[in-house]
Amino acid sequence: MQIIFDKVNYIYGKGTAFERHALKDISFCINKGEFIGLIGHTGSGKSTLIQHMNGLIKASSGSIYFNGEDIYAQGYNMKQLRSKVGLVFQYPEHQLFETTVFKDVVFGPLNLGLDKLEAELRAYEALRMVGISDDLLDASPFELSGGQKRRVAIAGVLAMKPEVLILDEPTAGLDPRGRDDILDQVTKLHEEAGMTIILVTHSMEDVACYCDRLFVMNNGELVFQNPTKEVFAHYKELEEMHLAAPQVTYVMNMLKEKGWNVSCDATTVEEARDEIIRALGSMH
Amino acid sequence: MEMIKAKDLSFEYIRRDEEGNVESINKAIDNINLEIEKGDFIAILGANGSGKSTFAKHINAILYPTEGSLWVNGMNTAEEKNLWDIRQTAGMVFQNPDNQIIATVVEEDVGFGPENLGIETKEIWRRVEESLKAVGMLQMRHMSPNKLSGGQKQRVAIAGIMAMRPECIILDEPTAMLDPNGRREVISTIYELNKKEKVTVVLITHHMDEVIYADKVYVMEKGHVVMEGTPREIFSRVDEIKKYRLDVPQVTDLAYELRKSGLDLPEGILTVGELVKALEEARRKL
């Protein structure tokens, strides 16, 4: 097990008038190579949770283990943890600052203390992984399109060679194709490099297409940590948490109510199509 | 009469080097002709960089046409004397609510616009109350904006524009930073304003499900308007939409896939209810 949270609590502004219990007794395990979706309405504690994973925030109580080691133990190498658990914040392109794309990406590995050649190799590889072509390496990051900028920012994190990649709403503000491009690249990292992925998103359709397991946060509690399809079966509970299931889940459930012999666990367009065709075919 | 009329509208971003020589020219809008009627709800779709936002910025004269003309309620945006009236006629709401809210109390933020227009105090308070009521935020009037959720902040920003009594509101991706609940709040508020207050709405978005109730949808690509029609007409052309880096609502996609597999369903299905109804009919015919 790669990441273990054991009864983690976090309280903002403890002892002040603004005290808020942001994480309540959170316990879970994440295995190496999993693709996890993390959903929850604004203020449910998603961002607080992911910032615990690479030690940016220290839990008020409870323990966190990474690769079997307690990250709060004395002498634990936090710097190394942060290179192993890469965190891509919302709107990461706002953090681009260098004069060229390549310099921006190489900044991270250089900062880790790697020698120049190794750092440049990693930067080059990272840019290739996110699909930025060679002719853009010397361009100013500010000349790129929104989707390109975001991919450069993600490359900056990939160049640190993380084992776990956490992305906080990586597709916000991108057009549908830009969204698919980014998520397809992430899937490739997951499949080819075996990277563990944690995807924070508001899009249930994306979650349904890409994630094995779904974590649902509500008011600081982790309410679900089950396979994606199982979670969407609880769509009425999700609605109470101001969330929703993908549109096709609603279609399947309505058909079932009308007496169709369909299974309701389809969450993607392809699954729903096949299930509906099957149900109609079986009526002949 | 039309609220917004564009004739042969083009706009070029010109980049200059340090000596002022032209380095590159980027034609963001290329010869657009369109007319938007008063009271209409219009949606503009398009990939990143297709010129949507550049066009929107022309409507309240933040940018001026390089070629061609744009009229807002009959006023030419290229004439400087119209500037004040145009900005009062057409209000703009941007993507990030945090960049648009300036005051420390909700009602003061909403009052800022009309105060700036030199309206007398009593009338300002009347408008503040009305606008907050219209967006469903009246009970939060004394709160600090930073205690609000994203969707609530965005509704306050919309109320701030409404308080200036514009005839037209332009919203540039107002829900991009919101969660599903916040999105629903904001979108239903906008439709409500359009219906009840008869405000002309121009909504720019990447979320296809937000435009299905619009009167008309324009699709932009590389500065051109490449598709226009009702949502049903637009979303019937699934292949074409995808070609422009866009998408269709998930149910529309499912209906399209089922048609391809030989099911007899009507084109341009937009909602879950419509699809279920159509499937029931298809089943009956079997």
Coordinates of C-alpha atoms in Angstrom, one line a residue:
Chain A
M1 CA 0.0 0.0 0.0
Q2 CA 1.4 3.3 -1.1
I3 CA -0.5 5.9 0.8
I4 CA -2.3 5.2 4.1
F5 CA -4.3 7.7 6.1
D6 CA -5.1 6.5 9.6
K7 CA -7.8 8.6 11.5
V8 CA -6.5 11.9 10.1
N9 CA -8.1 15.1 11.5
Y10 CA -7.4 18.6 10.5
I11 CA -8.7 21.7 12.2
Y12 CA -8.3 25.2 10.7
G13 CA -7.7 28.1 13.1
K14 CA -7.7 25.9 16.2
G15 CA -8.6 28.0 19.3
T16 CA -9.8 31.0 17.3
A17 CA -13.3 32.2 16.4
F18 CA -12.8 30.7 12.9
E19 CA -12.1 27.2 14.1
R20 CA -13.3 24.7 11.5
H21 CA -13.0 20.9 11.5
A22 CA -12.0 20.4 7.8
L23 CA -11.1 16.7 8.0
K24 CA -12.8 14.3 10.3
D25 CA -11.3 10.9 11.0
I26 CA -10.2 10.2 7.5
S27 CA -8.9 6.7 7.0
F28 CA -8.1 5.0 3.6
C29 CA -5.4 3.1 1.7
I30 CA -4.4 3.8 -1.9
N31 CA -2.5 1.1 -3.8
K32 CA 0.3 1.7 -6.2
G33 CA -1.0 2.2 -9.7
E34 CA -4.6 3.1 -8.8
F35 CA -6.6 5.8 -10.6
I36 CA -8.6 7.5 -8.0
G37 CA -11.3 10.2 -8.5
L38 CA -11.9 12.6 -5.7
I39 CA -15.2 14.5 -5.7
G40 CA -17.1 16.7 -3.3
H41 CA -18.7 20.2 -3.4
T42 CA -16.8 23.4 -2.8
G43 CA -15.6 23.5 0.8
S44 CA -16.0 19.7 1.4
G45 CA -12.3 19.3 2.3
K46 CA -10.9 17.9 -1.0
S47 CA -8.1 20.4 -1.3
T48 CA -7.2 20.1 2.4
L49 CA -7.0 16.4 2.0
I50 CA -4.7 16.4 -1.0
Q51 CA -2.4 18.9 0.6
H52 CA -1.9 16.4 3.4
M53 CA -0.7 13.8 1.0
N54 CA 2.6 15.6 0.2
G55 CA 3.0 17.1 3.6
L56 CA 2.0 20.7 2.8
I57 CA -0.4 20.7 5.7
K58 CA 0.3 18.8 8.9
A59 CA -2.6 16.8 10.4
S60 CA -4.0 17.9 13.7
S61 CA -4.1 14.3 14.7
G62 CA -3.7 10.9 13.1
S63 CA -1.0 9.3 11.0
I64 CA -0.1 9.2 7.3
Y65 CA 2.2 6.6 5.8
F66 CA 3.9 6.8 2.4
N67 CA 5.5 3.6 1.1
G68 CA 5.3 2.2 4.6
E69 CA 7.0 5.1 6.3
D70 CA 5.3 7.5 8.8
I71 CA 5.7 10.9 7.2
Y72 CA 5.5 12.6 10.6
A73 CA 8.3 10.5 12.1
Q74 CA 11.4 12.4 13.3
G75 CA 14.0 12.8 10.5
Y76 CA 11.5 11.9 7.7
N77 CA 12.7 13.4 4.4
M78 CA 9.8 15.7 3.5
K79 CA 11.7 17.1 0.6
Q80 CA 11.8 13.7 -1.0
L81 CA 8.2 13.1 -0.2
R82 CA 7.3 16.2 -2.2
S83 CA 9.2 15.0 -5.2
K84 CA 7.5 11.6 -5.0
V85 CA 4.0 13.0 -4.6
G86 CA 3.6 15.6 -7.3
L87 CA 0.7 18.0 -6.8
V88 CA -0.7 20.0 -9.7
F89 CA -2.7 22.9 -8.3
Q90 CA -5.8 24.4 -9.9
Y91 CA -4.9 26.8 -12.8
P92 CA -1.3 25.6 -12.6
E93 CA -0.4 27.8 -15.6
H94 CA -0.6 30.8 -13.3
Q95 CA 2.6 29.5 -11.8
L96 CA 4.6 29.6 -15.0
F97 CA 7.3 32.2 -14.7
E98 CA 10.3 31.5 -16.9
T99 CA 11.3 33.0 -20.2
T100 CA 11.0 29.7 -22.2
V101 CA 9.0 26.6 -21.9
F102 CA 12.1 24.4 -21.4
K103 CA 13.6 26.6 -18.6
D104 CA 10.3 26.5 -16.8
V105 CA 10.1 22.8 -16.7
V106 CA 13.8 22.3 -15.9
F107 CA 13.5 24.5 -12.8
G108 CA 12.0 21.8 -10.6
P109 CA 14.5 19.1 -11.2
L110 CA 17.4 21.6 -10.8
N111 CA 15.9 22.7 -7.6
L112 CA 15.9 19.0 -6.4
G113 CA 19.7 19.3 -6.7
L114 CA 20.1 17.1 -9.8
D115 CA 23.0 17.9 -12.1
K116 CA 22.3 19.9 -15.2
L117 CA 22.3 17.1 -17.7
E118 CA 20.0 14.9 -15.7
A119 CA 17.6 17.8 -15.1
E120 CA 17.5 18.7 -18.7
L121 CA 16.9 15.1 -19.7
R122 CA 14.0 14.8 -17.3
A123 CA 12.5 18.1 -18.5
Y124 CA 12.7 17.0 -22.1
E125 CA 11.1 13.6 -21.3
A126 CA 8.4 15.3 -19.2
L127 CA 7.5 17.7 -22.1
R128 CA 7.3 14.7 -24.5
M129 CA 5.0 12.9 -22.1
V130 CA 2.5 15.7 -22.1
G131 CA 2.7 16.1 -25.9
I132 CA 4.5 19.4 -26.2
S133 CA 6.3 19.3 -29.5
D134 CA 10.0 20.3 -29.8
D135 CA 9.4 23.5 -31.7
L136 CA 7.7 25.0 -28.6
L137 CA 10.6 24.4 -26.3
D138 CA 12.1 27.9 -26.8
A139 CA 8.7 29.7 -26.9
S140 CA 7.7 31.9 -24.1
P141 CA 5.2 30.0 -21.9
F142 CA 2.9 33.1 -22.1
E143 CA 2.5 32.7 -25.9
L144 CA 0.9 29.3 -25.7
S145 CA -2.8 28.5 -25.7
G146 CA -4.6 27.7 -22.4
G147 CA -4.4 24.0 -22.9
Q148 CA -0.7 24.1 -23.9
K149 CA 0.2 26.2 -20.9
R150 CA -1.5 23.8 -18.6
R151 CA 0.4 20.8 -20.1
V152 CA 3.7 22.7 -19.6
A153 CA 2.8 23.3 -16.0
I154 CA 2.0 19.6 -15.6
A155 CA 5.3 18.7 -17.2
G156 CA 7.0 20.8 -14.5
V157 CA 5.7 18.4 -11.9
L158 CA 6.3 15.3 -14.0
A159 CA 10.0 16.3 -14.4
M160 CA 10.4 15.6 -10.7
K161 CA 9.5 11.9 -11.5
P162 CA 6.7 11.6 -9.0
E163 CA 5.3 8.1 -8.1
V164 CA 2.0 9.7 -7.3
L165 CA 0.4 12.5 -9.4
I166 CA -2.4 14.5 -7.8
L167 CA -4.3 16.9 -10.2
D168 CA -6.7 19.4 -8.7
E169 CA -9.3 20.2 -11.4
P170 CA -6.8 19.9 -14.3
T171 CA -9.5 20.6 -16.9
A172 CA -11.3 23.7 -15.5
G173 CA -11.7 26.3 -18.2
L174 CA -10.5 24.2 -21.1
D175 CA -12.6 23.5 -24.1
P176 CA -13.9 19.9 -24.4
R177 CA -11.1 18.7 -26.7
G178 CA -8.5 20.3 -24.5
R179 CA -10.1 18.5 -21.6
D180 CA -9.9 15.1 -23.4
D181 CA -6.3 15.8 -24.4
I182 CA -5.2 16.4 -20.8
L183 CA -7.1 13.4 -19.4
D184 CA -5.8 11.1 -22.2
Q185 CA -2.3 12.1 -21.4
V186 CA -2.9 11.5 -17.7
T187 CA -4.3 8.0 -18.6
K188 CA -1.2 7.3 -20.6
L189 CA 1.0 8.2 -17.6
H190 CA -1.1 5.9 -15.5
E191 CA -1.0 3.0 -18.0
E192 CA 2.5 3.3 -19.4
A193 CA 4.5 4.6 -16.4
G194 CA 2.3 2.9 -13.8
M195 CA 1.9 6.2 -12.0
T196 CA -0.7 6.4 -9.2
I197 CA -3.2 9.1 -10.2
I198 CA -5.5 11.1 -7.9
L199 CA -7.9 13.3 -9.9
V200 CA -9.9 16.0 -8.2
T201 CA -12.8 17.1 -10.4
H202 CA -16.3 18.4 -10.6
S203 CA -17.1 16.4 -13.8
M204 CA -18.9 13.2 -13.1
E205 CA -18.6 12.2 -16.8
D206 CA -14.8 12.4 -16.5
V207 CA -14.8 10.4 -13.3
A208 CA -16.9 7.7 -15.0
C209 CA -14.6 7.4 -18.0
Y210 CA -11.3 7.3 -16.2
C211 CA -11.3 6.3 -12.6
D212 CA -11.3 2.9 -10.9
R213 CA -12.3 4.0 -7.5
L214 CA -14.1 7.1 -6.3
F215 CA -13.6 9.0 -3.1
V216 CA -16.4 11.3 -2.1
M217 CA -15.9 14.0 0.5
N218 CA -18.8 15.7 2.3
N219 CA -18.4 18.2 5.1
G220 CA -14.9 17.0 6.0
E221 CA -15.9 13.3 6.0
L222 CA -14.9 10.6 3.5
V223 CA -18.3 9.2 2.7
F224 CA -17.4 6.8 -0.1
Q225 CA -14.2 5.1 -1.2
N226 CA -15.7 2.4 -3.5
P227 CA -15.4 1.4 -7.2
T228 CA -16.9 4.2 -9.4
K229 CA -20.0 2.2 -10.5
E230 CA -20.9 1.4 -6.9
V231 CA -20.8 5.0 -5.9
F232 CA -23.0 6.2 -8.8
A233 CA -25.6 3.7 -7.8
H234 CA -26.1 5.9 -4.7
Y235 CA -26.9 8.9 -7.0
K236 CA -29.8 10.0 -4.7
E237 CA -27.4 10.3 -1.8
L238 CA -24.9 12.1 -4.0
E239 CA -27.6 14.7 -4.9
E240 CA -28.1 15.4 -1.2
M241 CA -24.4 16.2 -1.1
H242 CA -24.9 18.7 -4.0
L243 CA -23.3 16.3 -6.4
A244 CA -24.7 14.2 -9.2
A245 CA -24.2 11.1 -11.3
P246 CA -23.4 11.2 -15.0
Q247 CA -26.5 11.9 -17.2
V248 CA -26.5 8.3 -18.5
T249 CA -27.0 7.0 -15.0
Y250 CA -30.2 8.9 -14.8
V251 CA -31.3 7.6 -18.2
M252 CA -30.7 4.0 -17.1
N253 CA -32.5 4.5 -13.8
M254 CA -35.5 6.1 -15.5
L255 CA -35.7 3.2 -18.0
K256 CA -35.6 0.7 -15.2
E257 CA -38.4 2.5 -13.4
K258 CA -40.5 2.3 -16.6
G259 CA -40.0 -1.5 -16.5
W260 CA -37.1 -1.9 -18.8
N261 CA -34.9 -4.9 -18.1
V262 CA -31.6 -2.9 -17.9
S263 CA -28.8 -2.9 -15.4
C264 CA -28.3 0.5 -13.9
D265 CA -24.5 0.4 -13.5
A266 CA -23.7 1.9 -16.9
T267 CA -21.8 5.2 -16.4
T268 CA -20.4 5.9 -19.9
V269 CA -22.1 6.5 -23.2
E270 CA -20.7 3.2 -24.7
E271 CA -21.8 1.1 -21.8
A272 CA -25.3 2.6 -21.8
R273 CA -25.6 2.1 -25.6
D274 CA -24.7 -1.5 -25.4
E275 CA -27.0 -2.1 -22.4
I276 CA -30.0 -0.5 -24.1
I277 CA -29.4 -2.4 -27.4
R278 CA -29.1 -5.6 -25.4
A279 CA -32.4 -4.9 -23.5
L280 CA -34.3 -4.1 -26.7
G281 CA -32.8 -7.1 -28.5
S282 CA -33.9 -9.5 -25.7
M283 CA -37.5 -8.4 -26.1
H284 CA -37.9 -10.0 -29.5
Chain B
M1 CA -35.1 45.9 -33.0
E2 CA -31.8 44.2 -32.5
M3 CA -29.8 44.7 -29.3
I4 CA -26.5 43.8 -30.9
K5 CA -25.6 44.1 -34.5
A6 CA -22.2 43.2 -36.0
K7 CA -21.4 44.1 -39.6
D8 CA -18.2 42.7 -41.2
L9 CA -16.6 42.9 -37.8
S10 CA -12.9 42.0 -37.6
F11 CA -10.3 42.5 -34.9
E12 CA -6.5 42.1 -35.0
Y13 CA -4.2 41.8 -32.0
I14 CA -1.1 43.5 -33.1
R15 CA 2.2 42.7 -31.3
R16 CA 5.0 45.2 -31.6
D17 CA 8.7 44.9 -30.7
E18 CA 10.5 47.4 -28.5
E19 CA 11.0 49.8 -31.4
G20 CA 7.3 49.7 -32.2
N21 CA 7.6 47.7 -35.4
V22 CA 4.9 45.2 -36.0
E23 CA 6.1 41.8 -35.0
S24 CA 3.0 39.7 -35.6
I25 CA -0.7 40.1 -36.4
N26 CA -3.3 37.7 -35.0
K27 CA -6.7 38.0 -36.5
A28 CA -8.9 37.1 -33.5
I29 CA -12.2 38.0 -35.2
D30 CA -12.6 37.6 -38.9
N31 CA -15.6 39.2 -40.6
I32 CA -18.5 38.4 -38.3
N33 CA -22.0 39.4 -39.2
L34 CA -24.8 38.8 -36.8
E35 CA -27.8 40.3 -35.2
I36 CA -29.1 39.6 -31.7
E37 CA -32.7 40.6 -30.9
K38 CA -33.7 42.3 -27.7
G39 CA -34.8 39.9 -25.0
D40 CA -33.0 36.9 -26.6
F41 CA -30.9 34.3 -24.8
I42 CA -27.8 33.7 -26.9
A43 CA -25.0 31.2 -26.3
I44 CA -21.6 31.3 -27.9
L45 CA -19.6 28.1 -28.0
G46 CA -16.1 27.6 -29.3
A47 CA -12.7 26.2 -28.5
N48 CA -10.1 28.1 -26.5
G49 CA -8.7 30.8 -28.8
S50 CA -11.7 30.8 -31.2
G51 CA -12.4 34.5 -30.6
K52 CA -15.4 34.2 -28.2
S53 CA -14.0 36.4 -25.5
T54 CA -12.6 38.9 -28.0
F55 CA -16.1 39.2 -29.5
A56 CA -17.6 39.7 -26.0
K57 CA -15.2 42.5 -25.2
H58 CA -16.5 44.3 -28.2
I59 CA -20.0 44.4 -26.9
N60 CA -19.2 46.7 -24.1
A61 CA -16.5 48.5 -25.9
I62 CA -13.5 47.2 -24.1
L63 CA -12.1 46.5 -27.6
Y64 CA -12.9 48.4 -30.8
P65 CA -13.2 46.8 -34.2
T66 CA -10.2 46.9 -36.5
E67 CA -12.5 46.7 -39.4
G68 CA -16.3 46.8 -39.7
S69 CA -18.7 48.0 -37.0
L70 CA -20.6 46.9 -34.0
W71 CA -23.8 48.6 -32.7
V72 CA -25.2 48.1 -29.2
N73 CA -28.8 49.2 -29.1
G74 CA -28.2 51.3 -32.1
M75 CA -25.0 52.9 -30.8
N76 CA -21.8 52.5 -32.7
T77 CA -19.0 51.3 -30.3
A78 CA -16.4 53.0 -32.4
E79 CA -17.7 56.5 -31.4
E80 CA -16.2 57.7 -28.2
K81 CA -19.2 59.7 -27.2
N82 CA -21.3 56.5 -26.9
L83 CA -18.9 54.8 -24.6
W84 CA -20.6 55.7 -21.3
D85 CA -24.1 54.7 -22.6
I86 CA -22.8 51.5 -24.1
R87 CA -21.3 50.4 -20.9
Q88 CA -24.5 51.1 -19.1
T89 CA -26.5 49.2 -21.6
A90 CA -24.3 46.1 -21.7
G91 CA -22.8 44.7 -18.5
M92 CA -20.2 42.1 -18.3
V93 CA -19.6 39.2 -15.9
F94 CA -16.3 37.4 -15.9
Q95 CA -15.0 33.9 -15.1
N96 CA -13.5 34.5 -11.7
P97 CA -15.8 35.9 -9.0
D98 CA -12.9 36.8 -6.8
N99 CA -11.7 39.3 -9.3
Q100 CA -15.0 41.1 -9.5
I101 CA -15.9 41.6 -5.9
I102 CA -14.4 44.6 -4.2
A103 CA -16.5 45.5 -1.2
T104 CA -16.4 43.9 2.3
V105 CA -20.2 43.5 2.6
V106 CA -22.4 42.0 -0.1
E107 CA -24.9 44.9 -0.4
E108 CA -22.1 47.4 -0.6
D109 CA -20.6 45.5 -3.5
V110 CA -23.9 45.5 -5.4
G111 CA -24.3 49.2 -4.7
F112 CA -20.9 50.1 -6.1
G113 CA -22.0 50.2 -9.7
P114 CA -25.0 52.4 -9.4
E115 CA -23.1 54.7 -7.0
N116 CA -20.5 55.1 -9.6
L117 CA -23.2 56.1 -12.1
G118 CA -24.1 59.0 -9.8
I119 CA -27.5 57.7 -8.7
E120 CA -29.1 59.1 -5.6
T121 CA -28.7 57.1 -2.4
K122 CA -32.4 56.1 -1.9
E123 CA -32.6 54.8 -5.4
I124 CA -29.3 52.9 -5.0
W125 CA -30.7 51.0 -2.0
R126 CA -33.9 50.2 -3.8
R127 CA -31.9 48.7 -6.7
V128 CA -29.6 46.8 -4.4
E129 CA -32.5 45.2 -2.8
E130 CA -34.2 44.4 -6.1
S131 CA -31.1 43.0 -7.7
L132 CA -30.2 40.8 -4.7
K133 CA -33.7 39.5 -4.7
A134 CA -33.6 38.7 -8.4
V135 CA -30.5 36.5 -7.9
G136 CA -31.8 35.0 -4.7
M137 CA -29.2 36.5 -2.4
L138 CA -31.2 39.0 -0.4
Q139 CA -31.0 37.1 2.9
M140 CA -27.2 37.3 2.6
R141 CA -27.0 41.0 2.1
H142 CA -25.1 41.8 5.3
M143 CA -22.5 39.0 4.9
S144 CA -18.9 39.3 3.9
P145 CA -18.4 38.1 0.3
N146 CA -15.4 35.9 1.3
K147 CA -17.7 33.8 3.4
L148 CA -19.8 32.9 0.3
S149 CA -19.4 29.8 -2.0
G150 CA -18.3 30.3 -5.5
G151 CA -21.8 30.1 -6.9
Q152 CA -23.1 32.7 -4.4
K153 CA -20.2 35.0 -5.2
Q154 CA -20.9 34.8 -8.9
R155 CA -24.6 35.6 -8.2
V156 CA -23.5 38.7 -6.2
A157 CA -21.4 39.7 -9.2
I158 CA -24.4 39.3 -11.4
A159 CA -26.5 41.4 -9.0
G160 CA -23.9 44.1 -9.1
I161 CA -24.3 44.3 -12.9
M162 CA -28.2 44.1 -12.6
A163 CA -28.2 47.1 -10.2
M164 CA -26.9 49.2 -13.1
R165 CA -30.0 48.2 -15.0
P166 CA -28.4 47.0 -18.2
E167 CA -30.5 45.9 -21.0
C168 CA -28.0 43.3 -21.9
I169 CA -25.6 41.1 -19.9
I170 CA -22.6 39.3 -21.3
L171 CA -21.3 36.4 -19.3
D172 CA -17.8 35.1 -20.2
E173 CA -17.6 31.5 -18.8
P174 CA -19.3 32.4 -15.5
T175 CA -19.3 28.8 -14.3
A176 CA -15.8 27.6 -15.2
M177 CA -14.6 27.8 -11.6
L178 CA -17.8 26.5 -9.9
D179 CA -18.9 23.0 -8.7
P180 CA -22.0 21.4 -10.2
N181 CA -24.3 23.0 -7.6
G182 CA -22.8 26.5 -8.0
R183 CA -23.2 26.0 -11.8
R184 CA -26.8 25.1 -11.5
E185 CA -27.5 28.2 -9.2
V186 CA -25.8 30.6 -11.6
I187 CA -27.3 29.2 -14.8
S188 CA -30.9 29.1 -13.4
T189 CA -30.4 32.7 -12.2
I190 CA -29.4 33.8 -15.6
Y191 CA -32.4 32.1 -17.3
E192 CA -34.6 33.6 -14.7
L193 CA -33.3 37.2 -15.4
N194 CA -33.8 36.7 -19.1
K195 CA -37.4 35.5 -18.6
K196 CA -38.6 37.8 -15.9
E197 CA -36.6 41.0 -16.4
K198 CA -36.4 40.6 -20.2
V199 CA -32.6 41.1 -20.1
T200 CA -30.8 40.2 -23.3
V201 CA -28.2 37.5 -22.4
V202 CA -25.1 36.5 -24.2
L203 CA -23.6 33.5 -22.5
I204 CA -20.1 32.2 -23.4
T205 CA -19.4 28.7 -22.1
H206 CA -17.7 25.3 -22.5
H207 CA -20.5 23.4 -20.8
M208 CA -22.8 22.1 -23.4
D209 CA -25.6 21.3 -21.0
E210 CA -25.9 25.0 -20.1
V211 CA -27.0 26.1 -23.5
I212 CA -29.8 23.7 -24.3
Y213 CA -32.5 26.2 -23.3
A214 CA -31.0 29.1 -25.2
D215 CA -32.9 30.8 -28.0
K216 CA -30.0 30.6 -30.3
V217 CA -26.4 29.1 -30.3
Y218 CA -23.5 30.4 -32.3
V219 CA -20.4 28.3 -32.7
M220 CA -17.1 30.1 -33.3
E221 CA -13.9 28.9 -34.8
K222 CA -10.7 30.8 -35.7
G223 CA -12.6 34.1 -35.5
H224 CA -15.5 33.0 -37.7
V225 CA -19.0 32.1 -36.8
V226 CA -19.2 28.5 -38.3
M227 CA -22.6 27.3 -37.0
E228 CA -25.7 29.1 -35.9
G229 CA -29.1 27.8 -35.0
T230 CA -31.3 26.6 -32.1
P231 CA -29.7 24.2 -29.6
R232 CA -31.6 21.4 -31.2
E233 CA -30.4 22.2 -34.7
I234 CA -26.8 22.6 -33.5
F235 CA -26.7 19.5 -31.4
S236 CA -28.2 17.4 -34.2
R237 CA -24.9 17.9 -36.0
V238 CA -22.8 15.8 -33.7
D239 CA -19.9 15.1 -36.1
E240 CA -19.6 18.8 -37.1
I241 CA -19.7 19.9 -33.4
K242 CA -16.9 17.5 -32.5
K243 CA -14.8 18.8 -35.5
Y244 CA -14.8 22.2 -33.8
R245 CA -13.2 20.7 -30.6
L246 CA -16.6 20.9 -28.9
D247 CA -18.8 18.3 -27.4
V248 CA -22.5 17.6 -27.1
P249 CA -24.4 16.8 -23.8
Q250 CA -23.9 13.2 -22.7
V251 CA -27.5 12.3 -23.4
T252 CA -27.3 13.7 -26.9
D253 CA -24.2 11.7 -27.5
L254 CA -26.0 8.5 -26.2
A255 CA -28.9 9.2 -28.5
Y256 CA -26.6 9.7 -31.4
E257 CA -24.7 6.4 -30.7
L258 CA -28.1 4.6 -30.5
R259 CA -29.2 6.0 -33.8
K260 CA -25.9 4.8 -35.3
S261 CA -26.7 1.3 -34.0
G262 CA -29.9 1.4 -35.9
L263 CA -32.5 2.6 -33.4
D264 CA -35.2 4.9 -34.7
L265 CA -34.8 8.0 -32.5
P266 CA -35.3 11.7 -33.4
E267 CA -32.3 13.9 -34.0
G268 CA -31.1 16.5 -31.5
I269 CA -32.3 15.0 -28.2
L270 CA -31.2 17.3 -25.4
T271 CA -32.4 16.1 -22.1
V272 CA -32.7 12.9 -20.1
G273 CA -36.5 13.1 -20.2
E274 CA -36.6 13.4 -24.0
L275 CA -34.3 10.4 -24.5
V276 CA -36.3 8.2 -22.1
K277 CA -39.5 9.2 -23.9
A278 CA -38.1 8.5 -27.3
L279 CA -36.8 5.1 -26.2
E280 CA -40.2 4.2 -24.8
E281 CA -41.7 5.0 -28.2
A282 CA -39.0 3.0 -30.0
R283 CA -39.8 0.1 -27.7
R284 CA -43.5 0.3 -28.4
K285 CA -42.8 0.1 -32.2
L286 CA -40.8 -3.1 -31.9

